[in-house]
CSV table of C-alpha atoms and ligand atoms in Angstrom, one decimal:
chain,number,residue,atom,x,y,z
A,1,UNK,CA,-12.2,-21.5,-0.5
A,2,UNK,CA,-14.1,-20.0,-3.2
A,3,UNK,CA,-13.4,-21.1,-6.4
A,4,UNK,CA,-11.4,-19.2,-8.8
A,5,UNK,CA,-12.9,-16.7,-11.2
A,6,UNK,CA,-12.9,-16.8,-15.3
A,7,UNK,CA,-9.9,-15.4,-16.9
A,8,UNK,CA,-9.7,-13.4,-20.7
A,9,UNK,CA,-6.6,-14.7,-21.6
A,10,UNK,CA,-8.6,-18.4,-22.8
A,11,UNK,CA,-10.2,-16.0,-25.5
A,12,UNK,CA,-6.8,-15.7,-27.6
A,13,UNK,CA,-7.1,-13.4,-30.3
A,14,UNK,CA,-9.5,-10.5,-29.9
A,15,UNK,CA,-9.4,-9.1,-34.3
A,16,UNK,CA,-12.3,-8.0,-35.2
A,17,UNK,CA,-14.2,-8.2,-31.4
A,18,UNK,CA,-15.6,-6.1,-29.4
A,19,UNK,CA,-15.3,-5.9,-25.6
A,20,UNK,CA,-17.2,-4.2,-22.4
A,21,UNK,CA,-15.0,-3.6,-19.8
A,22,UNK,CA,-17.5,-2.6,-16.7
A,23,UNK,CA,-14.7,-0.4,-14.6
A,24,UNK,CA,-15.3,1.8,-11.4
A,25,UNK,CA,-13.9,4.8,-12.2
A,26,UNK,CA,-15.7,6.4,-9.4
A,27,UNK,CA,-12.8,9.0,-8.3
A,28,UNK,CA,-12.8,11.9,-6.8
A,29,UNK,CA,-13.2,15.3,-8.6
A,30,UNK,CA,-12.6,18.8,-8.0
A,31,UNK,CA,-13.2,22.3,-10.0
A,32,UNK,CA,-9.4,23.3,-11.0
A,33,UNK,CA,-9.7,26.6,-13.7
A,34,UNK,CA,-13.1,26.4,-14.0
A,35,UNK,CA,-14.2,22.6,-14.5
A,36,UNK,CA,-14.4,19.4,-12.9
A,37,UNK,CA,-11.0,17.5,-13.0
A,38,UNK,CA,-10.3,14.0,-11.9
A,39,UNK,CA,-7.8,14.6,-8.6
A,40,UNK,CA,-6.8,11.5,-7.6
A,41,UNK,CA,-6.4,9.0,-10.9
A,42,UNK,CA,-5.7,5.5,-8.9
A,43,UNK,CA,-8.3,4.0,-10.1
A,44,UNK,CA,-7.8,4.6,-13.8
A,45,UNK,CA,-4.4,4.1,-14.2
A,46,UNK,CA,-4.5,0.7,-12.7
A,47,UNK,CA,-6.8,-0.3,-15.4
A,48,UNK,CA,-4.6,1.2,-18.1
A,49,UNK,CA,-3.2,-2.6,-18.7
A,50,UNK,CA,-6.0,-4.3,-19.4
A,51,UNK,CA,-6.8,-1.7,-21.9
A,52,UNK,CA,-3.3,-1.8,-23.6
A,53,UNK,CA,-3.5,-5.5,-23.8
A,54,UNK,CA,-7.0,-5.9,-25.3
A,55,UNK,CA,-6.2,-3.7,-27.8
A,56,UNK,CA,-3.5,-5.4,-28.7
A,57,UNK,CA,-4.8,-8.4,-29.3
A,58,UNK,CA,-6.8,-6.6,-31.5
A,59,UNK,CA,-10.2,-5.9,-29.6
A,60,UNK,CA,-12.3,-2.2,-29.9
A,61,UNK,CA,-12.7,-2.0,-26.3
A,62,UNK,CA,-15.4,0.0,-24.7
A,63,UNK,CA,-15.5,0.7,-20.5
A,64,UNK,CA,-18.4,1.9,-18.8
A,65,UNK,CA,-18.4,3.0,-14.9
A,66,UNK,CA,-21.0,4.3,-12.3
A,67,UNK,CA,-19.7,7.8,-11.0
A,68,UNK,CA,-21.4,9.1,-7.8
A,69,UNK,CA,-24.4,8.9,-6.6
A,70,UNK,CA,-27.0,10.4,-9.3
A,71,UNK,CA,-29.8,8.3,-8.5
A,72,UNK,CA,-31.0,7.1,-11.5
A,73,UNK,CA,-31.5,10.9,-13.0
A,74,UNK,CA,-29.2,12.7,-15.5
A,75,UNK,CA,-27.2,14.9,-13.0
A,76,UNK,CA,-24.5,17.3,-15.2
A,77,UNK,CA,-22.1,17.1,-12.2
A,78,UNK,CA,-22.3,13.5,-12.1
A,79,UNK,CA,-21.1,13.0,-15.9
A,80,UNK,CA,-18.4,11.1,-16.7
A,81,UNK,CA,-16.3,14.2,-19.2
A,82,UNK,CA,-13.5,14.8,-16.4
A,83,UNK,CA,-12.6,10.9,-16.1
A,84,UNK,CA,-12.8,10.7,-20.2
A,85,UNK,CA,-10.9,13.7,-20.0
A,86,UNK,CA,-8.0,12.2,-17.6
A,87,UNK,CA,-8.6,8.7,-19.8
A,88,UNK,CA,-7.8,10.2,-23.2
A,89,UNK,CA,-4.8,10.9,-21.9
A,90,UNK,CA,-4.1,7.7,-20.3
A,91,UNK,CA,-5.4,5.6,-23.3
A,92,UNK,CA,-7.3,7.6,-25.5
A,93,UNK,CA,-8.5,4.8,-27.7
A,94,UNK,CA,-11.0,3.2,-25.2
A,95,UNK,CA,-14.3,4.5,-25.4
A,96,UNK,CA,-16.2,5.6,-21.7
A,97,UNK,CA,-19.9,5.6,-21.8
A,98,UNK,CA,-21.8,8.0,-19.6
A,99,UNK,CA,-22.4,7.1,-16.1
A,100,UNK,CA,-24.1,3.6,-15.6
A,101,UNK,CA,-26.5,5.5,-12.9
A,102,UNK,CA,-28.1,7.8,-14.7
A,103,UNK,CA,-30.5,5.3,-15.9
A,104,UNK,CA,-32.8,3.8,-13.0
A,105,UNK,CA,-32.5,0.3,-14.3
A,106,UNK,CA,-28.8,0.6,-13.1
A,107,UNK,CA,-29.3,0.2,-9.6
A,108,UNK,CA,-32.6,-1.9,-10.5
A,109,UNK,CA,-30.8,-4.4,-11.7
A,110,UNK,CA,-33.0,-4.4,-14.5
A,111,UNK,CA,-32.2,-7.0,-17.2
A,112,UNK,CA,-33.7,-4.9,-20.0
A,113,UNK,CA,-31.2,-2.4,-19.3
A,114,UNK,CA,-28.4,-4.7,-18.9
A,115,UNK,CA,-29.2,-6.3,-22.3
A,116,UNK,CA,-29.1,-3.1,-24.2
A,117,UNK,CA,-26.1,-2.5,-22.4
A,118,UNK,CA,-24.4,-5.0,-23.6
A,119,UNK,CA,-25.7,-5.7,-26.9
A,120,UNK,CA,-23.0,-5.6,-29.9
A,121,UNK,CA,-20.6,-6.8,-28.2
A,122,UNK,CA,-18.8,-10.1,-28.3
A,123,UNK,CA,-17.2,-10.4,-24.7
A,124,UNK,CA,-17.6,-8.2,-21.3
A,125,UNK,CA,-15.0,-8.4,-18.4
A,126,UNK,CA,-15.3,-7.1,-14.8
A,127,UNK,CA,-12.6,-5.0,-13.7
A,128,UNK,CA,-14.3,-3.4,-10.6
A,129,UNK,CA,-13.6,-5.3,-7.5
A,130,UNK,CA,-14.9,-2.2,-5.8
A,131,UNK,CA,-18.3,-2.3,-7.3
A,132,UNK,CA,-18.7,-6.1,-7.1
A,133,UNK,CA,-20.8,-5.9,-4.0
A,134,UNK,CA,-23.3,-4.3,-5.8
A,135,UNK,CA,-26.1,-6.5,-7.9
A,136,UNK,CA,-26.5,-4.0,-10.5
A,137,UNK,CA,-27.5,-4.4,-14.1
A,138,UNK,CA,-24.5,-3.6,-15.4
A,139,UNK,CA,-22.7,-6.2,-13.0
A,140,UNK,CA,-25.0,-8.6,-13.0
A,141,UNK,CA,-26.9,-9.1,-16.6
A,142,UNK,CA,-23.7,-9.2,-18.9
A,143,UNK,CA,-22.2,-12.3,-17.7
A,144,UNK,CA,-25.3,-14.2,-18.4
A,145,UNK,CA,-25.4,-12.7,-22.1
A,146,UNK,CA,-22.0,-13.3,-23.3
A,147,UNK,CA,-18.9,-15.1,-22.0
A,148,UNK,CA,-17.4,-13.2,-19.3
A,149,UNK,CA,-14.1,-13.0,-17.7
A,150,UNK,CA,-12.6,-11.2,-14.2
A,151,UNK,CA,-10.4,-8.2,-15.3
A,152,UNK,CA,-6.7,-8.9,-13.6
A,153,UNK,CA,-7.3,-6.4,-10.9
A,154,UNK,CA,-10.2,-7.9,-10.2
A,155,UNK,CA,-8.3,-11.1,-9.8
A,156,UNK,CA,-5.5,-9.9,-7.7
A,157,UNK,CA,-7.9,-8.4,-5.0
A,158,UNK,CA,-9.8,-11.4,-4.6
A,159,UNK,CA,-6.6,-13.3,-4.2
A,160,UNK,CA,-5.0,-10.9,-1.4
A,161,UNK,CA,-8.1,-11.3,0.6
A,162,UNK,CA,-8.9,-14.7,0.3
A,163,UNK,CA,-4.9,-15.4,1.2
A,164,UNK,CA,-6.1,-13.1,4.1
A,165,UNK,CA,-8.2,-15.4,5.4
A,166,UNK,CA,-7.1,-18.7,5.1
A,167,UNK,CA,-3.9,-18.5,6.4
A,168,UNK,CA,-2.8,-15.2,7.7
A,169,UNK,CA,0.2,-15.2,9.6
A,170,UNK,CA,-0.4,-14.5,13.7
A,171,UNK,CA,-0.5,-12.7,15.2
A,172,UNK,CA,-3.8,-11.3,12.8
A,173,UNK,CA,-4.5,-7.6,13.8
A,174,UNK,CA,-7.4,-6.2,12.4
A,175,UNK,CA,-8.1,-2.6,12.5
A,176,UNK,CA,-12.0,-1.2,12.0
A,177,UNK,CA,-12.5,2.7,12.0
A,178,UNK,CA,-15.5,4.7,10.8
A,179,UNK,CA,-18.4,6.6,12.1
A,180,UNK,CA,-21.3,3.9,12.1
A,181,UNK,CA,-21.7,0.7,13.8
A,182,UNK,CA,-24.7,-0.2,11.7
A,183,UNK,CA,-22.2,-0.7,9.0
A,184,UNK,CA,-19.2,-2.5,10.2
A,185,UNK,CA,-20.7,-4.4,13.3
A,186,UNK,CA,-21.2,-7.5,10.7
A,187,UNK,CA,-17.3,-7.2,10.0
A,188,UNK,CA,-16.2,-7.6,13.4
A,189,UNK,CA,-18.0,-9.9,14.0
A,190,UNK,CA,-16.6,-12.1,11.4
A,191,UNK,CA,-12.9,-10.7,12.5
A,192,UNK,CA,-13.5,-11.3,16.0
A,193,UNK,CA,-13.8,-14.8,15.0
A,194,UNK,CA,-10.6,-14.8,12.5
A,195,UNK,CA,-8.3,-12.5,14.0
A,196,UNK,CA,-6.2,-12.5,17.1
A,197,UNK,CA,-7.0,-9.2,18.4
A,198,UNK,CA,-9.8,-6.9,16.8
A,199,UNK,CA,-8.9,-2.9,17.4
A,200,UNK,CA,-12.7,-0.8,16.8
A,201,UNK,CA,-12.2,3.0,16.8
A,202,UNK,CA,-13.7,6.0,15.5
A,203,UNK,CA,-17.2,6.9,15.9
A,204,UNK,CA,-18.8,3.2,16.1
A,205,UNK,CA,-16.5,2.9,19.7
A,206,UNK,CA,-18.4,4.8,21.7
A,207,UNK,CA,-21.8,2.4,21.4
A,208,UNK,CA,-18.9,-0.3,22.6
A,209,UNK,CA,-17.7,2.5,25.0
A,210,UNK,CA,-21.2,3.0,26.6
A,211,UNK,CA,-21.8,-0.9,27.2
A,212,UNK,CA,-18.9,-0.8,29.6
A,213,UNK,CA,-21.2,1.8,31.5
A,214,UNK,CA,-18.3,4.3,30.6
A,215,UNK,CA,-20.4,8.1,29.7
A,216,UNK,CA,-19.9,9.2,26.2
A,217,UNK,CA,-21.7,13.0,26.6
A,218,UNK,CA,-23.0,13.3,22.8
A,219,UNK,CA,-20.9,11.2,20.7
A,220,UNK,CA,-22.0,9.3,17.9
A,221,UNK,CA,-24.2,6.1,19.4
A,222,UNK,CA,-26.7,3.8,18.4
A,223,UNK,CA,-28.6,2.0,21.3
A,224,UNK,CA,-30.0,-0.8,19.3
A,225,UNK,CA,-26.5,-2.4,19.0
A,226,UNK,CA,-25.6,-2.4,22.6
A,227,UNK,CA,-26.1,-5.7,23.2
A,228,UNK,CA,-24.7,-6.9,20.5
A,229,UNK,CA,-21.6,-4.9,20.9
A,230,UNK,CA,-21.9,-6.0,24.8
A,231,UNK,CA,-21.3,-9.6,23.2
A,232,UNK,CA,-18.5,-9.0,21.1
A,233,UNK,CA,-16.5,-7.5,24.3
A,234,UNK,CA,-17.0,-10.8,25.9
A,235,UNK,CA,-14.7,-12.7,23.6
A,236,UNK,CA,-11.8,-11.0,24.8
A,237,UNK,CA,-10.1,-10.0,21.8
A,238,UNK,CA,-11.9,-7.2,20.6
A,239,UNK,CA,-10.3,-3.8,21.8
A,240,UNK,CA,-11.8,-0.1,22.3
A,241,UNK,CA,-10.0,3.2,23.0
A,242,UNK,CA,-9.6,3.3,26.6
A,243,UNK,CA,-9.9,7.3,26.4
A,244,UNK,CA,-11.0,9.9,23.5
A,245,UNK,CA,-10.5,13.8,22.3
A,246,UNK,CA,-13.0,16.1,21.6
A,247,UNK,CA,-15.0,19.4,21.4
A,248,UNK,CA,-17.3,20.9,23.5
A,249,UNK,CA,-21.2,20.7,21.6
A,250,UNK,CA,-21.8,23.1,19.3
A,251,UNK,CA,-17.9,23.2,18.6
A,252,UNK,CA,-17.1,23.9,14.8
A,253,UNK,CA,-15.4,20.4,13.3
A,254,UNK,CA,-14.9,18.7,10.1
A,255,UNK,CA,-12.6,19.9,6.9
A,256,UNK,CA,-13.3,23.3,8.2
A,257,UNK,CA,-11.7,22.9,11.5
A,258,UNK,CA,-12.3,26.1,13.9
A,259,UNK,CA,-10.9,27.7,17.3
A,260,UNK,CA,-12.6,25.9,19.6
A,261,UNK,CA,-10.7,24.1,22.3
A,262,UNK,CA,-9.3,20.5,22.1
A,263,UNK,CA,-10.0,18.3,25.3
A,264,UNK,CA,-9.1,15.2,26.3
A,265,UNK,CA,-11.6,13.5,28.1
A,266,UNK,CA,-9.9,10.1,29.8
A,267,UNK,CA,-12.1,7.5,29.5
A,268,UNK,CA,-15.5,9.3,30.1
A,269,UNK,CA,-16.8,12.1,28.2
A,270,UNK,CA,-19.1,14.3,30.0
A,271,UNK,CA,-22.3,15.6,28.8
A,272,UNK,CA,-22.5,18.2,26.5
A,273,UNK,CA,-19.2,17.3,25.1
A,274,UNK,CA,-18.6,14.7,22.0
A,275,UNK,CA,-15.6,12.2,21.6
A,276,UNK,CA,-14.0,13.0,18.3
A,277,UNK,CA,-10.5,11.1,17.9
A,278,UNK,CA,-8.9,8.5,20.2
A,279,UNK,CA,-6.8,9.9,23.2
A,280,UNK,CA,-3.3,9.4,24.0
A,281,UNK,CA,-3.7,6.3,26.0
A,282,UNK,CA,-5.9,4.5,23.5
A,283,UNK,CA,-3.4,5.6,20.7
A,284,UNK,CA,-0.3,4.2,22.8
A,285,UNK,CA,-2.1,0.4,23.0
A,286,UNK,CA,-3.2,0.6,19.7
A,287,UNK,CA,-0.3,0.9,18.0
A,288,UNK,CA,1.3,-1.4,20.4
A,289,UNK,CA,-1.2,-4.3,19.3
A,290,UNK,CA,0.0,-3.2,15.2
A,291,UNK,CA,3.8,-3.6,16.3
A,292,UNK,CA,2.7,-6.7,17.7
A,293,UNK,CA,1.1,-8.1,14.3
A,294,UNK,CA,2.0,-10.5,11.1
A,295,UNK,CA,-1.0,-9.7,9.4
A,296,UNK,CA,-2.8,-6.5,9.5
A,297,UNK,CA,-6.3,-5.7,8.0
A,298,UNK,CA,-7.1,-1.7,8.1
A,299,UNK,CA,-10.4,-0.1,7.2
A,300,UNK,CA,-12.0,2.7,8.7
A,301,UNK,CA,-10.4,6.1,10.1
A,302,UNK,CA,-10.3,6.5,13.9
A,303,UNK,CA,-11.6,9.8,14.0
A,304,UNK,CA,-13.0,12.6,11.9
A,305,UNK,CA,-9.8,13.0,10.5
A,306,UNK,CA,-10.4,15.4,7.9
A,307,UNK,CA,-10.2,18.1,10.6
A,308,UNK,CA,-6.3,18.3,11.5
A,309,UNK,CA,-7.0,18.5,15.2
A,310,UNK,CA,-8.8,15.3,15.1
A,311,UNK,CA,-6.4,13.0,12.9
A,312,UNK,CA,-3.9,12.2,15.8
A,313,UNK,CA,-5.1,8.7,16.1
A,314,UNK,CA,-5.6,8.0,12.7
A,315,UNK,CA,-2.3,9.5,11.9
A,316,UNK,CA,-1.0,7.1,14.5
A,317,UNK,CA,-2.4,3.9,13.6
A,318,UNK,CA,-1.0,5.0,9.7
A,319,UNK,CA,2.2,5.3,10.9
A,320,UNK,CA,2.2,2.1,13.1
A,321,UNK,CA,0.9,-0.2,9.8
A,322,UNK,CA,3.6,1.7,7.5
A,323,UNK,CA,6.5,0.8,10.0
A,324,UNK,CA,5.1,-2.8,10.6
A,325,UNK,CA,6.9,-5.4,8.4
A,326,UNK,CA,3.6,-7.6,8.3
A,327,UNK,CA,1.5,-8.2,5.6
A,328,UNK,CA,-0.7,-5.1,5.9
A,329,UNK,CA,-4.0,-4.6,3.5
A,330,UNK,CA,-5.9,-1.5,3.8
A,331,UNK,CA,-9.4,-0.8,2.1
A,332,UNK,CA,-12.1,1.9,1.9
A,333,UNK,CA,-11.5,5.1,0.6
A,334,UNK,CA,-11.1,6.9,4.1
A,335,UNK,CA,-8.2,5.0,5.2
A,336,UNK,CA,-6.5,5.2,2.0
A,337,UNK,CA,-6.8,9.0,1.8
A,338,UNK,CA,-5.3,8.9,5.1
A,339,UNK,CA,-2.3,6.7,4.3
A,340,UNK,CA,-2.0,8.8,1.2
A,341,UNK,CA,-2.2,12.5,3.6
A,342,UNK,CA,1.0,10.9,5.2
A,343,UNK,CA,2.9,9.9,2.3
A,344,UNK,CA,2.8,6.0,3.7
A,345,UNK,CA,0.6,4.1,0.9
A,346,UNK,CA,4.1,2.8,-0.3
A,347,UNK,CA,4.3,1.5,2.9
A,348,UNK,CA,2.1,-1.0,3.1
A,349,UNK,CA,1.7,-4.6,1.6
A,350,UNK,CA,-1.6,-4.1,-0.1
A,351,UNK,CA,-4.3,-1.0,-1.0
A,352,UNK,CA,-8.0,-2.5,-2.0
A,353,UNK,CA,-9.4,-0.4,-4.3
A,354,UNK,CA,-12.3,-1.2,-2.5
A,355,UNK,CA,-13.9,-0.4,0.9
A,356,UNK,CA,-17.0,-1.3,1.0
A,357,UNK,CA,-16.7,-4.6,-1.2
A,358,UNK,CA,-13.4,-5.6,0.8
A,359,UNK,CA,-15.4,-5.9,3.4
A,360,UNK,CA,-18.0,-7.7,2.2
A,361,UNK,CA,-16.3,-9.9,0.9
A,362,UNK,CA,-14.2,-10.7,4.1
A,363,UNK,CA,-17.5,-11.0,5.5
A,364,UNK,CA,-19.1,-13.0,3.5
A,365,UNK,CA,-16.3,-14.9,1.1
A,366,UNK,CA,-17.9,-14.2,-1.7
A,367,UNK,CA,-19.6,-10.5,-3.6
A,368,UNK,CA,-22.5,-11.1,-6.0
A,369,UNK,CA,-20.7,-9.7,-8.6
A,370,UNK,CA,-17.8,-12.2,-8.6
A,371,UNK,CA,-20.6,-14.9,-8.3
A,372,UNK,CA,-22.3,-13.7,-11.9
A,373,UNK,CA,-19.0,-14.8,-13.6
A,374,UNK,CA,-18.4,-17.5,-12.1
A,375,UNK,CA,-21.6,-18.7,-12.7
A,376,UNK,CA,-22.0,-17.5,-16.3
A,377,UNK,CA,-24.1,-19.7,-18.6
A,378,UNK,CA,-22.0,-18.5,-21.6
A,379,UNK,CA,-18.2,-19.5,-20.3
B,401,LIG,C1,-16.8,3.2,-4.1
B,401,LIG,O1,-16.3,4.1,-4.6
B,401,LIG,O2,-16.8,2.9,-2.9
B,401,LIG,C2,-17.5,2.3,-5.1
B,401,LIG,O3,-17.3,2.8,-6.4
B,401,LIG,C3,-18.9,2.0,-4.8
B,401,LIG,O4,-19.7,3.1,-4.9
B,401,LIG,P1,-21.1,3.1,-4.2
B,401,LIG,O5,-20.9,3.0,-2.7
B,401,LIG,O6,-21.7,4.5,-4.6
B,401,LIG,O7,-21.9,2.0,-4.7
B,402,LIG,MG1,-18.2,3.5,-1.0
């Protein structure tokens, strides 16, 4: 078990202090009457009472944030204004400095940059689970400057998921979507190991589809995990759609959509063709496994969604966690815009505000972020 994290609260009163709150007020943005507005304020609001209670204790509080992916340049699109916008008129008397990336030493990790960060004031907190897989400066450097504390957020995600995996209740059911198996072949790995049954969709299948000597046609694949993916079959408990949906190459797909025709391919896709949501039978067993569960663990679509045509199995494996009275957690921002698309993410025990770091963390227990505060020379 990983030991627990600092906490504010031991400060007391706050008068005359001031306090960095690193947040990740990464959210999505859209161009409504002319300028970038925040569209979906999850993230902010959720951090609203934190801010309340610092102030009143009496601290000046000051957040900062990375937003996108400017690349250590100053990108106008990539500025913070719309989330101060929305902020001021969450809690307009927090301060939100421009975005963390726009300076290289971000991302560098650079502890010059971190100290001029975080110079002038008295404490700094992290409040962004969802950034805490990341060893950036402005993650990283402050905790060994000043004391340092784990935002409550912060606190309750690391609790869910460590709950997760000591002692979830069985049958575990863990659910991995998404396009590449690059990225989430470390993560079933680990859940093969932890789970009861491991359900792998979307576009990282069909490299597991194409061990079996099944044909996939053109969908996504990546031949130097085929053994490895080969391996993980073995164990037994690690299930793949038994047939897909698709489009014909050269098809239009994504947000887009177009005319061209839907097939269902069984369980092999011919060439020329490309596997683009899970097929009916694939769809009926997994939801079966969800009904089946006491715990469920949910990250990663099961198709390219976004394109109506192609969110049947996503929309089905939703719909399975939302009427499943286990504990359900779902993470990563594709999953959750999904449940959200369906009007379910009321409907389920637990939404990480974090994809990528949930599963990093499951993967590895701990997130170099959580390990700066814990390990702070100033606490
Ligand atoms: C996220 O939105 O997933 C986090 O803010 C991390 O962003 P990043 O993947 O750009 O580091
Ligand atoms: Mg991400």
């Amino acid at each position: 078990m990983t030991p627990s994290l600092p906490s504010y609260e031991r400060w007391g009163s706050l008068v005359g202090k001031r306090v960095l709150v690193r947040v990740d007020f990464n959210t999505p943005v859209d161009v409504i009457d002319g300028q970038l507005e925040v569209t979906d304020d999850f993230r902010i609001r959720a951090t609203v009472p934190l801010f309340e209670d610092l102030l009143e204790r009496g601290a000046t509080v000051v957040a900062c944030t990375h937003f996108g992916r400017p690349k250590g340049k100053v990108v106008e699109e990539y500025s913070v204004a719309p989330v101060r916008r929305r902020l001021a008129t969450l809690c307009p008397r927090v301060e939100l400095l421009e975005n963390l990336r726009f300076n290289p030493g971000e991302e560098a990790n650079d502890r010059a940059f971190g100290e001029a960060l975080v110079a002038g004031f008295d404490y700094y907190i992290n409040e962004a689970f969802s950034a805490s897989h990341r060893a950036h400066a402005s993650i990283m450097i402050p905790p060994l400057l000043v004391p340092s504390a784990a935002g409550p957020n912060l606190q309750r995600e690391v609790a869910t998921l460590q709950s997760l995996l000591e002692e979830p209740a069985r049958p575990f059911v863990a659910i991995v979507g998404g396009a590449k198996v690059k990225d989430k072949l470390g993560i079933v790995k680990v859940l093969a190991d932890k789970a009861d049954t491991v359900i792998v969709g979307g576009g990282m299948a069909y490299t597991f589809e194409a061990t079996q000597g099944r044909s996939i046609g053109s969908s996504l694949f990546d031949a130097s995990y085929l053994d490895e993916c080969a391996k993980l079959l073995e164990r037994g408990n690690v299930l793949i759609p038994e047939d897909s949906r698709g489009l014909a190459d050269g098809s239009a797909f994504g947000s887009g959509g177009g005319p061209d025709e839907v097939i269902e391919f069984g369980a092999a896709i011919p060439d020329g063709f490309e596997g683009l949501d899970i097929g009916p039978r694939a769809r009926q067993s997994f939801v079966n496994a969800i009904a089946s569960a006491k715990t469920i663990l949910w990250n990663g679509p099961m198709g390219v969604f976004e394109d109506p045509r192609f969110s049947t199995g996503t929309e089905a494996v939703a719909r399975a966690v939302a009427a499943s009275d286990a504990v359900s957690i779902i993470g990563g921002g594709d999953s959750v815009a999904a449940l959200q698309s369906y009007g379910l993410e009321h409907d389920v025990s637990f939404v990480s505000t974090g994809g990528g770091a949930s599963l990093e963390f499951v993967e590895h227990g701990d997130l170099p972020g959580l390990k700066a505060l814990r390990e702070s020379p100033c606490n």
